[in-house]
Amino acid sequence: MKTLLVKLLFVVTICVTISCSKRQEKAKSDKPNIILFVADDHGTDAIGAYGNTVIKTPNLDKLADEGVMFTNAYCTSASCAASRSVILSGQFGHATGSYGHVHDYHHFSTYDNIKSLPVLLNEAGYETARIGKYHVAPEKVYHFETVLEADPRNTVEMAEKCNDVLKSDKPFFLYFCTDDPHRGHPFEPDPWYTPNSFGNKKGGYEGVEEIVYDPAKVLVPDFLPDTKESREEIAQYYQSISRIDQGFGKLMQMLQETGKTENTIVIYISDNGMAFPGAKTTVYEPGIRLPCIVKDPTKNLKGLTNETLISWVDLTPTILDMAKVDFDKNEFHGKSFNDDIGIAKARNEVYASHTFHEITMYYPMRVVRSGNYKLIWNIAYRLEYPFASDLWASSTWQSVYRSKVAYFGPKKVKDYLFRPEFELFDLEKDPNESKNLAYSEGFEPILEEMKGKLKTFQKNTSDPWLIMWDHDSSLQGTGVDL
């Protein structure tokens, strides 16, 4: 009798185990894989799908054809480390201590009580893996299970190193971050008029077709001077982006071969705008309005263009939502746009918060875009606008600086370097942000309304720079951890 009972218990245990295993497998299969592909300093100016007829980006263009392309997607700070902390935390950098660059003597690190996207996904059963540029700290806050190594300038090699992750038995989150098209070392060319390489090199990279552009044929954005130096550097920038495109194509080919395409969400973004003066490190449109292409095979949305306003602070809650992971919405400053992907104008406000790039570049700016109006508050407006070291040394800027010409593109050099406290633009009528309405008659009500929105935003996101409004010290702490 005892023997029979033991056998029955054994059979029941096996059945329960198999049943649980099947339920777990079903739960796994219900969760999509997610690839977040992040370029370094890539603006909307240099992707075919966004209107550039010169650059060759067939794989990114295909992604746009198969998904949704956002035309009003914004980072919160046009600086690499600060932006990446927001992408992976869902909180503004001024609230997490991620004020600027994390590396070397800058040392801006995220508070260790923050729970980041990879940690939350890992707790929910995802395999989390990263490759390429990291640029956030501390590691225990932004912890990934798997760290893959490859040349971050060779995106084809990077893709090949992701093979095991793509074949994972678990749902996976792959954080794929290139060094392209960031400016390459050395930042200070010799002679000064030599264009930066943007990571390009003679002979190219193994497995990557070298695509070279004629400087005479590149498209010079309106905010830049149309000079020999600008064109030569833009040509190098284009070449670096074509390398990204090939690596992205390789990754998509490998994904197709695994048979997981129909259960994998792919998101392509950049951390900030192109590495030219007037874009990167500024909060003007070329610095913070960026590419964002989302392909979600679980939604029947293909070849759509979406004008709704979204922000990188929304990415963490959005990805958690896509992954069907429960989370407390109050833990994030951003809001999931997963349900808004197919809605053209679901949102009408975004905010930006820039404080540092390098530690020597103190120039805090806060931004609100509401509808077509955009307000920039230059908190340190009495200071000369600081240059990132690589942008200062660029031949594009040096050609203007050394010749002592009055204009940098459409703006006067003195207006670029010395800015008013407030800049108010109507982006529908003035997309190039050339006419400041902040001190124009008749715009006082709009200016005051936008200031009010900024103050509310700062209070809601625990921004220490709230004190700069009439010495408001409501967020001032005691200096003692309680």
Short mmCIF file of C-alpha atoms in Angstrom, two decimals:
data_model
loop_
_atom_site.label_atom_id
_atom_site.label_comp_id
_atom_site.label_asym_id
_atom_site.label_seq_id
_atom_site.Cartn_x
_atom_site.Cartn_y
_atom_site.Cartn_z
CA MET A 1 0.00 0.00 0.00
CA LYS A 2 2.80 2.36 0.94
CA THR A 3 4.57 1.54 -2.31
CA LEU A 4 1.41 2.35 -4.29
CA LEU A 5 0.95 5.62 -2.40
CA VAL A 6 4.56 6.63 -3.06
CA LYS A 7 4.11 5.87 -6.76
CA LEU A 8 0.90 7.92 -6.90
CA LEU A 9 2.59 10.87 -5.17
CA PHE A 10 5.49 10.60 -7.59
CA VAL A 11 3.14 10.64 -10.59
CA VAL A 12 1.21 13.61 -9.19
CA THR A 13 4.47 15.48 -8.53
CA ILE A 14 5.64 14.85 -12.07
CA CYS A 15 2.30 16.03 -13.50
CA VAL A 16 2.31 19.18 -11.38
CA THR A 17 5.93 19.87 -12.37
CA ILE A 18 5.12 19.44 -16.07
CA SER A 19 2.02 21.60 -15.71
CA CYS A 20 3.97 24.36 -13.93
CA SER A 21 6.72 24.11 -16.52
CA LYS A 22 4.18 24.50 -19.33
CA ARG A 23 2.64 27.52 -17.62
CA GLN A 24 6.08 29.06 -17.17
CA GLU A 25 6.92 28.41 -20.81
CA LYS A 26 3.65 30.03 -21.88
CA ALA A 27 4.36 33.01 -19.62
CA LYS A 28 7.79 33.31 -21.22
CA SER A 29 6.41 33.14 -24.74
CA ASP A 30 3.81 35.78 -23.87
CA LYS A 31 6.57 38.27 -23.14
CA PRO A 32 8.15 39.91 -26.19
CA ASN A 33 11.87 40.25 -26.70
CA ILE A 34 13.02 43.88 -26.81
CA ILE A 35 15.98 45.46 -28.59
CA LEU A 36 16.83 49.06 -27.71
CA PHE A 37 19.38 50.29 -30.27
CA VAL A 38 21.00 53.59 -29.23
CA ALA A 39 23.28 55.58 -31.55
CA ASP A 40 25.66 58.22 -30.19
CA ASP A 41 25.05 61.80 -31.44
CA HIS A 42 22.71 60.99 -34.36
CA GLY A 43 20.16 63.62 -35.33
CA THR A 44 17.06 63.44 -37.49
CA ASP A 45 19.08 65.32 -40.11
CA ALA A 46 20.86 62.18 -41.31
CA ILE A 47 18.39 59.34 -41.92
CA GLY A 48 16.71 58.69 -45.24
CA ALA A 49 13.35 58.01 -43.61
CA TYR A 50 13.43 61.48 -42.03
CA GLY A 51 13.92 63.18 -45.38
CA ASN A 52 17.65 63.13 -46.11
CA THR A 53 17.94 62.21 -49.79
CA VAL A 54 21.75 61.86 -49.77
CA ILE A 55 22.61 59.55 -46.90
CA LYS A 56 22.35 55.79 -47.38
CA THR A 57 20.44 54.19 -44.48
CA PRO A 58 18.40 51.42 -46.16
CA ASN A 59 18.08 49.28 -43.04
CA LEU A 60 16.84 52.10 -40.82
CA ASP A 61 14.50 53.19 -43.61
CA LYS A 62 13.13 49.63 -43.74
CA LEU A 63 12.52 49.75 -39.98
CA ALA A 64 10.45 52.91 -40.50
CA ASP A 65 8.49 51.16 -43.29
CA GLU A 66 7.75 48.26 -40.94
CA GLY A 67 6.97 50.34 -37.88
CA VAL A 68 6.19 53.82 -36.57
CA MET A 69 8.47 56.84 -36.98
CA PHE A 70 8.10 59.58 -34.36
CA THR A 71 8.84 63.12 -35.55
CA ASN A 72 8.59 64.86 -32.16
CA ALA A 73 10.72 62.61 -29.96
CA TYR A 74 12.95 64.43 -27.47
CA CYS A 75 15.85 63.59 -25.21
CA THR A 76 15.89 65.51 -21.94
CA SER A 77 19.55 66.56 -22.08
CA ALA A 78 21.75 66.75 -25.18
CA SER A 79 24.67 65.16 -23.38
CA CYS A 80 25.60 61.48 -23.61
CA ALA A 81 25.78 60.26 -20.00
CA ALA A 82 23.01 62.50 -18.71
CA SER A 83 20.71 61.36 -21.51
CA ARG A 84 21.47 57.67 -21.05
CA SER A 85 20.71 57.82 -17.34
CA VAL A 86 17.24 59.11 -18.21
CA ILE A 87 16.70 56.44 -20.87
CA LEU A 88 17.42 53.67 -18.34
CA SER A 89 15.80 55.19 -15.24
CA GLY A 90 12.65 56.97 -16.38
CA GLN A 91 13.61 59.96 -14.23
CA PHE A 92 15.15 63.34 -15.01
CA GLY A 93 18.86 63.61 -14.27
CA HIS A 94 18.42 66.50 -11.85
CA ALA A 95 16.44 64.15 -9.58
CA THR A 96 18.86 61.22 -9.73
CA GLY A 97 22.19 63.06 -9.45
CA SER A 98 23.04 62.32 -13.09
CA TYR A 99 23.83 65.94 -13.91
CA GLY A 100 26.46 65.33 -16.60
CA HIS A 101 29.30 63.05 -17.68
CA VAL A 102 30.06 60.08 -15.47
CA HIS A 103 33.58 59.25 -16.62
CA ASP A 104 36.97 60.53 -15.42
CA TYR A 105 36.94 63.59 -13.19
CA HIS A 106 33.34 64.52 -14.01
CA HIS A 107 31.97 61.74 -11.76
CA PHE A 108 28.25 62.45 -12.03
CA SER A 109 26.70 59.18 -10.89
CA THR A 110 23.14 58.09 -10.25
CA TYR A 111 21.92 57.71 -6.66
CA ASP A 112 22.21 54.09 -5.61
CA ASN A 113 18.56 53.80 -4.56
CA ILE A 114 17.34 54.13 -8.17
CA LYS A 115 15.95 50.96 -9.74
CA SER A 116 16.78 50.93 -13.43
CA LEU A 117 15.15 49.34 -16.46
CA PRO A 118 17.55 46.36 -16.80
CA VAL A 119 17.20 45.52 -13.10
CA LEU A 120 13.39 45.64 -13.27
CA LEU A 121 13.30 43.52 -16.42
CA ASN A 122 15.70 40.99 -14.92
CA GLU A 123 13.46 40.66 -11.86
CA ALA A 124 10.58 39.97 -14.25
CA GLY A 125 12.40 37.03 -15.84
CA TYR A 126 14.19 38.72 -18.73
CA GLU A 127 17.72 37.99 -19.79
CA THR A 128 19.36 41.42 -19.91
CA ALA A 129 22.41 42.06 -22.07
CA ARG A 130 24.33 45.11 -23.18
CA ILE A 131 27.01 45.77 -25.76
CA GLY A 132 28.93 48.90 -26.68
CA LYS A 133 28.80 52.28 -25.00
CA TYR A 134 27.67 52.18 -21.36
CA HIS A 135 28.48 55.62 -19.91
CA VAL A 136 26.30 55.36 -16.78
CA ALA A 137 27.16 54.60 -13.16
CA PRO A 138 27.18 52.98 -10.69
CA GLU A 139 27.14 49.51 -12.20
CA LYS A 140 24.96 48.09 -9.42
CA VAL A 141 22.20 50.53 -10.40
CA TYR A 142 22.46 49.83 -14.14
CA HIS A 143 23.26 46.14 -13.86
CA PHE A 144 22.96 43.84 -16.87
CA GLU A 145 23.32 40.06 -16.55
CA THR A 146 25.45 39.79 -19.66
CA VAL A 147 28.10 42.22 -20.90
CA LEU A 148 29.28 41.59 -24.47
CA GLU A 149 32.54 42.93 -25.86
CA ALA A 150 33.16 44.20 -29.40
CA ASP A 151 34.59 47.22 -31.19
CA PRO A 152 31.83 49.82 -30.63
CA ARG A 153 32.76 51.43 -33.97
CA ASN A 154 32.14 48.18 -35.84
CA THR A 155 28.41 47.56 -35.55
CA VAL A 156 28.59 44.45 -37.72
CA GLU A 157 31.03 42.88 -35.26
CA MET A 158 28.79 44.04 -32.41
CA ALA A 159 25.79 42.35 -33.99
CA GLU A 160 27.68 39.07 -34.43
CA LYS A 161 28.57 39.04 -30.74
CA CYS A 162 24.85 39.12 -29.87
CA ASN A 163 24.15 35.71 -31.39
CA ASP A 164 23.71 33.83 -28.09
CA VAL A 165 21.42 36.51 -26.66
CA LEU A 166 19.17 36.40 -29.73
CA LYS A 167 18.89 32.62 -29.27
CA SER A 168 18.13 32.83 -25.56
CA ASP A 169 15.45 30.49 -24.16
CA LYS A 170 14.25 33.37 -21.99
CA PRO A 171 12.71 36.61 -23.23
CA PHE A 172 15.60 39.03 -23.70
CA PHE A 173 16.29 42.74 -23.44
CA LEU A 174 19.26 43.75 -25.59
CA TYR A 175 20.73 47.23 -25.06
CA PHE A 176 22.81 47.82 -28.20
CA CYS A 177 24.84 51.05 -28.08
CA THR A 178 27.27 52.19 -30.77
CA ASP A 179 30.10 54.71 -30.50
CA ASP A 180 29.09 55.96 -33.95
CA PRO A 181 28.61 58.68 -35.06
CA HIS A 182 30.34 60.40 -32.10
CA ARG A 183 33.40 62.44 -33.01
CA GLY A 184 36.61 60.43 -33.03
CA HIS A 185 39.94 61.02 -31.30
CA PRO A 186 41.98 63.13 -31.56
CA PHE A 187 39.49 65.94 -31.05
CA GLU A 188 42.12 68.58 -31.86
CA PRO A 189 43.14 68.13 -35.50
CA ASP A 190 46.51 69.12 -36.90
CA PRO A 191 46.28 71.26 -38.92
CA TRP A 192 43.14 72.85 -37.44
CA TYR A 193 41.10 72.68 -40.67
CA THR A 194 41.31 68.88 -40.92
CA PRO A 195 37.84 67.35 -40.54
CA ASN A 196 37.21 65.07 -37.60
CA SER A 197 37.11 61.38 -38.50
CA PHE A 198 33.87 60.50 -36.65
CA GLY A 199 35.46 57.10 -36.08
CA ASN A 200 36.18 56.47 -39.76
CA LYS A 201 39.58 55.07 -40.63
CA LYS A 202 41.58 54.15 -43.69
CA GLY A 203 40.77 50.65 -44.83
CA GLY A 204 37.52 50.70 -42.88
CA TYR A 205 36.33 47.94 -40.56
CA GLU A 206 36.17 44.21 -41.15
CA GLY A 207 32.82 43.12 -42.51
CA VAL A 208 31.67 46.70 -43.14
CA GLU A 209 31.38 48.28 -46.55
CA GLU A 210 33.12 51.67 -46.56
CA ILE A 211 30.61 54.22 -47.85
CA VAL A 212 32.22 57.58 -48.57
CA TYR A 213 30.34 60.84 -49.22
CA ASP A 214 31.21 63.81 -51.39
CA PRO A 215 31.30 66.97 -49.21
CA ALA A 216 29.85 68.95 -52.12
CA LYS A 217 26.68 66.85 -52.02
CA VAL A 218 25.89 66.64 -48.29
CA LEU A 219 22.93 68.55 -46.87
CA VAL A 220 24.02 71.33 -44.51
CA PRO A 221 21.39 71.88 -41.77
CA ASP A 222 20.04 75.43 -41.55
CA PHE A 223 21.69 76.12 -38.18
CA LEU A 224 25.22 75.48 -39.49
CA PRO A 225 27.42 77.67 -41.70
CA ASP A 226 27.67 76.33 -45.23
CA THR A 227 31.45 76.24 -45.36
CA LYS A 228 34.10 73.90 -46.72
CA GLU A 229 34.89 72.79 -43.18
CA SER A 230 31.25 72.07 -42.27
CA ARG A 231 30.70 70.05 -45.42
CA GLU A 232 33.85 67.98 -44.92
CA GLU A 233 32.85 67.13 -41.36
CA ILE A 234 29.26 66.31 -42.32
CA ALA A 235 30.58 63.91 -44.97
CA GLN A 236 32.56 62.10 -42.25
CA TYR A 237 29.47 62.09 -40.01
CA TYR A 238 27.41 60.51 -42.81
CA GLN A 239 30.02 57.79 -43.33
CA SER A 240 29.88 56.87 -39.65
CA ILE A 241 26.07 56.63 -39.80
CA SER A 242 26.20 54.33 -42.82
CA ARG A 243 28.33 52.03 -40.68
CA ILE A 244 25.60 52.05 -38.01
CA ASP A 245 23.02 51.17 -40.64
CA GLN A 246 24.96 48.14 -41.79
CA GLY A 247 25.34 46.81 -38.26
CA PHE A 248 21.66 47.36 -37.63
CA GLY A 249 20.86 45.44 -40.80
CA LYS A 250 23.12 42.59 -39.70
CA LEU A 251 21.38 42.42 -36.32
CA MET A 252 17.96 42.29 -37.99
CA GLN A 253 19.15 39.54 -40.35
CA MET A 254 20.38 37.48 -37.39
CA LEU A 255 17.09 38.05 -35.57
CA GLN A 256 15.21 36.83 -38.65
CA GLU A 257 17.32 33.67 -38.69
CA THR A 258 16.32 32.85 -35.09
CA GLY A 259 12.64 32.94 -36.04
CA LYS A 260 11.91 35.52 -33.33
CA THR A 261 11.09 38.51 -35.52
CA GLU A 262 7.36 38.31 -34.81
CA ASN A 263 7.93 38.40 -31.05
CA THR A 264 10.65 41.05 -30.87
CA ILE A 265 10.06 44.77 -30.42
CA VAL A 266 12.80 46.92 -31.95
CA ILE A 267 13.39 50.55 -30.99
CA TYR A 268 15.96 52.83 -32.66
CA ILE A 269 16.96 56.10 -30.96
CA SER A 270 19.97 58.35 -30.37
CA ASP A 271 21.15 59.84 -27.08
CA ASN A 272 21.37 63.41 -28.46
CA GLY A 273 21.76 65.40 -31.65
CA MET A 274 24.68 65.64 -34.08
CA ALA A 275 28.05 66.60 -32.57
CA PHE A 276 28.20 70.09 -34.05
CA PRO A 277 27.93 73.49 -32.33
CA GLY A 278 24.28 74.46 -32.21
CA ALA A 279 23.09 70.88 -31.69
CA LYS A 280 24.80 68.66 -29.12
CA THR A 281 24.92 70.18 -25.58
CA THR A 282 22.22 72.72 -26.50
CA VAL A 283 18.47 72.49 -25.98
CA TYR A 284 17.69 73.84 -29.44
CA GLU A 285 15.79 71.47 -31.72
CA PRO A 286 18.87 69.97 -33.48
CA GLY A 287 20.22 68.97 -30.06
CA ILE A 288 17.18 67.39 -28.46
CA ARG A 289 14.64 66.43 -31.16
CA LEU A 290 15.82 63.01 -32.25
CA PRO A 291 15.03 59.93 -34.31
CA CYS A 292 12.75 57.36 -32.72
CA ILE A 293 11.52 54.41 -34.76
CA VAL A 294 9.47 51.67 -33.11
CA LYS A 295 8.64 48.34 -34.71
CA ASP A 296 6.22 46.35 -32.59
CA PRO A 297 5.04 43.23 -34.43
CA THR A 298 2.33 42.74 -31.80
CA LYS A 299 0.62 45.85 -33.20
CA ASN A 300 -0.65 46.17 -36.76
CA LEU A 301 1.12 49.49 -37.33
CA LYS A 302 3.38 49.84 -40.35
CA GLY A 303 4.80 52.79 -42.25
CA LEU A 304 3.20 55.35 -39.92
CA THR A 305 4.51 58.77 -38.99
CA ASN A 306 3.51 59.93 -35.52
CA GLU A 307 3.65 63.61 -34.49
CA THR A 308 2.82 63.10 -30.81
CA LEU A 309 5.34 64.52 -28.32
CA ILE A 310 7.34 61.86 -26.49
CA SER A 311 10.47 62.00 -24.35
CA TRP A 312 13.32 59.70 -23.39
CA VAL A 313 12.03 59.90 -19.80
CA ASP A 314 9.06 57.90 -21.14
CA LEU A 315 11.18 55.02 -22.43
CA THR A 316 11.58 52.99 -19.22
CA PRO A 317 7.85 52.89 -18.38
CA THR A 318 7.05 52.29 -22.06
CA ILE A 319 9.39 49.30 -22.32
CA LEU A 320 8.12 47.86 -19.03
CA ASP A 321 4.61 48.24 -20.40
CA MET A 322 5.59 46.51 -23.64
CA ALA A 323 7.20 43.71 -21.61
CA LYS A 324 3.97 43.26 -19.61
CA VAL A 325 5.79 43.98 -16.37
CA ASP A 326 3.76 45.45 -13.51
CA PHE A 327 5.23 48.68 -12.16
CA ASP A 328 4.29 51.64 -10.00
CA LYS A 329 3.69 54.57 -12.35
CA ASN A 330 4.57 56.98 -9.54
CA GLU A 331 8.16 55.68 -9.55
CA PHE A 332 8.84 57.42 -12.87
CA HIS A 333 8.69 60.97 -14.20
CA GLY A 334 7.87 59.61 -17.63
CA LYS A 335 4.69 57.98 -18.84
CA SER A 336 4.32 54.94 -21.07
CA PHE A 337 3.45 55.78 -24.67
CA ASN A 338 2.85 52.11 -25.54
CA ASP A 339 -0.87 52.73 -26.07
CA ASP A 340 -0.20 55.96 -27.99
CA ILE A 341 2.09 54.56 -30.68
CA GLY A 342 -0.66 54.66 -33.27
CA ILE A 343 -2.26 57.91 -32.07
CA ALA A 344 -0.97 60.90 -34.03
CA LYS A 345 -1.28 63.66 -31.41
CA ALA A 346 -1.90 61.91 -28.11
CA ARG A 347 0.42 64.20 -26.11
CA ASN A 348 1.24 67.88 -26.40
CA GLU A 349 3.95 68.57 -23.80
CA VAL A 350 7.55 67.57 -23.15
CA TYR A 351 10.24 68.92 -20.84
CA ALA A 352 14.03 69.05 -20.95
CA SER A 353 16.62 69.58 -18.25
CA HIS A 354 20.30 70.20 -18.99
CA THR A 355 22.81 71.20 -16.31
CA PHE A 356 26.31 69.99 -17.27
CA HIS A 357 28.06 68.24 -20.11
CA GLU A 358 31.65 68.20 -18.94
CA ILE A 359 31.98 69.39 -15.34
CA THR A 360 33.58 72.60 -16.61
CA MET A 361 30.46 73.34 -18.67
CA TYR A 362 28.02 74.63 -16.07
CA TYR A 363 25.08 76.11 -17.94
CA PRO A 364 21.74 74.89 -16.57
CA MET A 365 18.77 75.16 -18.91
CA ARG A 366 15.19 74.06 -18.42
CA VAL A 367 12.75 73.65 -21.31
CA VAL A 368 9.06 73.16 -21.86
CA ARG A 369 7.46 72.55 -25.20
CA SER A 370 3.67 72.89 -25.06
CA GLY A 371 1.90 72.54 -28.37
CA ASN A 372 3.79 74.71 -30.86
CA TYR A 373 5.40 76.95 -28.22
CA LYS A 374 8.76 76.24 -26.67
CA LEU A 375 10.32 78.10 -23.75
CA ILE A 376 14.01 77.86 -22.83
CA TRP A 377 15.08 79.18 -19.43
CA ASN A 378 18.82 79.91 -19.49
CA ILE A 379 19.39 79.92 -15.73
CA ALA A 380 23.04 80.98 -16.04
CA TYR A 381 22.35 83.49 -18.79
CA ARG A 382 24.92 85.93 -17.42
CA LEU A 383 27.68 83.46 -18.33
CA GLU A 384 29.18 82.92 -21.76
CA TYR A 385 27.78 79.74 -23.27
CA PRO A 386 30.43 77.00 -22.75
CA PHE A 387 31.78 74.68 -25.43
CA ALA A 388 32.26 70.94 -25.23
CA SER A 389 35.96 70.30 -25.85
CA ASP A 390 35.36 68.34 -29.07
CA LEU A 391 32.97 70.94 -30.49
CA TRP A 392 35.35 73.81 -29.71
CA ALA A 393 38.21 72.08 -31.55
CA SER A 394 36.06 71.15 -34.55
CA SER A 395 37.09 72.65 -37.86
CA THR A 396 33.45 73.71 -38.31
CA TRP A 397 33.68 76.05 -35.31
CA GLN A 398 37.35 76.98 -35.71
CA SER A 399 36.72 78.24 -39.25
CA VAL A 400 34.30 80.79 -37.77
CA TYR A 401 36.34 81.56 -34.66
CA ARG A 402 39.64 82.08 -36.48
CA SER A 403 38.18 84.24 -39.24
CA LYS A 404 36.29 86.37 -36.67
CA VAL A 405 33.18 86.47 -38.84
CA ALA A 406 30.00 87.85 -37.29
CA TYR A 407 27.73 84.90 -37.99
CA PHE A 408 27.63 81.22 -37.16
CA GLY A 409 25.04 79.98 -39.59
CA PRO A 410 21.98 82.26 -39.34
CA LYS A 411 22.83 83.45 -35.80
CA LYS A 412 25.27 86.10 -34.78
CA VAL A 413 28.22 84.61 -32.94
CA LYS A 414 27.65 86.97 -30.02
CA ASP A 415 24.03 85.80 -29.76
CA TYR A 416 25.16 82.18 -29.75
CA LEU A 417 27.64 82.86 -26.95
CA PHE A 418 25.54 85.26 -24.88
CA ARG A 419 21.91 84.29 -24.48
CA PRO A 420 18.94 86.01 -22.87
CA GLU A 421 17.36 84.56 -19.74
CA PHE A 422 14.29 83.42 -21.67
CA GLU A 423 13.86 82.27 -25.23
CA LEU A 424 10.32 81.70 -26.50
CA PHE A 425 9.67 80.26 -29.95
CA ASP A 426 6.66 79.36 -32.04
CA LEU A 427 7.96 76.20 -33.68
CA GLU A 428 5.16 76.02 -36.23
CA LYS A 429 5.99 79.45 -37.66
CA ASP A 430 9.68 79.44 -36.72
CA PRO A 431 11.07 75.86 -36.77
CA ASN A 432 14.65 77.16 -36.83
CA GLU A 433 14.18 79.07 -33.54
CA SER A 434 15.39 82.33 -35.03
CA LYS A 435 12.85 84.78 -33.53
CA ASN A 436 12.76 85.07 -29.75
CA LEU A 437 9.24 86.10 -28.69
CA ALA A 438 9.96 86.25 -24.96
CA TYR A 439 10.36 90.03 -24.99
CA SER A 440 7.91 90.79 -27.78
CA GLU A 441 4.75 92.76 -27.16
CA GLY A 442 1.63 90.64 -26.96
CA PHE A 443 3.38 87.45 -25.82
CA GLU A 444 3.46 88.27 -22.09
CA PRO A 445 0.53 85.93 -21.25
CA ILE A 446 2.11 83.00 -23.12
CA LEU A 447 5.48 83.64 -21.47
CA GLU A 448 3.94 83.66 -17.99
CA GLU A 449 1.93 80.53 -18.70
CA MET A 450 5.04 78.70 -19.89
CA LYS A 451 7.03 79.88 -16.85
CA GLY A 452 4.28 78.47 -14.66
CA LYS A 453 4.54 75.12 -16.42
CA LEU A 454 8.31 75.05 -15.80
CA LYS A 455 7.90 75.81 -12.10
CA THR A 456 5.32 73.05 -11.70
CA PHE A 457 7.56 70.62 -13.59
CA GLN A 458 10.51 71.46 -11.34
CA LYS A 459 8.48 70.95 -8.18
CA ASN A 460 7.05 67.66 -9.42
CA THR A 461 10.49 66.30 -10.35
CA SER A 462 12.44 67.58 -7.32
CA ASP A 463 14.67 69.91 -9.31
CA PRO A 464 17.17 71.68 -7.01
CA TRP A 465 17.33 74.56 -9.50
CA LEU A 466 13.82 75.53 -8.46
CA ILE A 467 15.62 77.79 -5.99
CA MET A 468 16.52 80.11 -8.86
CA TRP A 469 12.91 81.34 -9.04
CA ASP A 470 12.87 84.07 -6.39
CA HIS A 471 15.17 82.01 -4.16
CA ASP A 472 12.49 79.37 -3.65
CA SER A 473 14.10 76.98 -1.16
CA SER A 474 11.14 74.62 -0.75
CA LEU A 475 13.25 71.69 -1.96
CA GLN A 476 16.24 72.63 0.20
CA GLY A 477 17.21 69.75 2.47
CA THR A 478 18.71 69.75 5.93
CA GLY A 479 22.02 68.33 4.86
CA VAL A 480 21.26 65.26 6.97
CA ASP A 481 20.08 61.93 5.62
CA LEU A 482 16.99 60.87 7.54
#
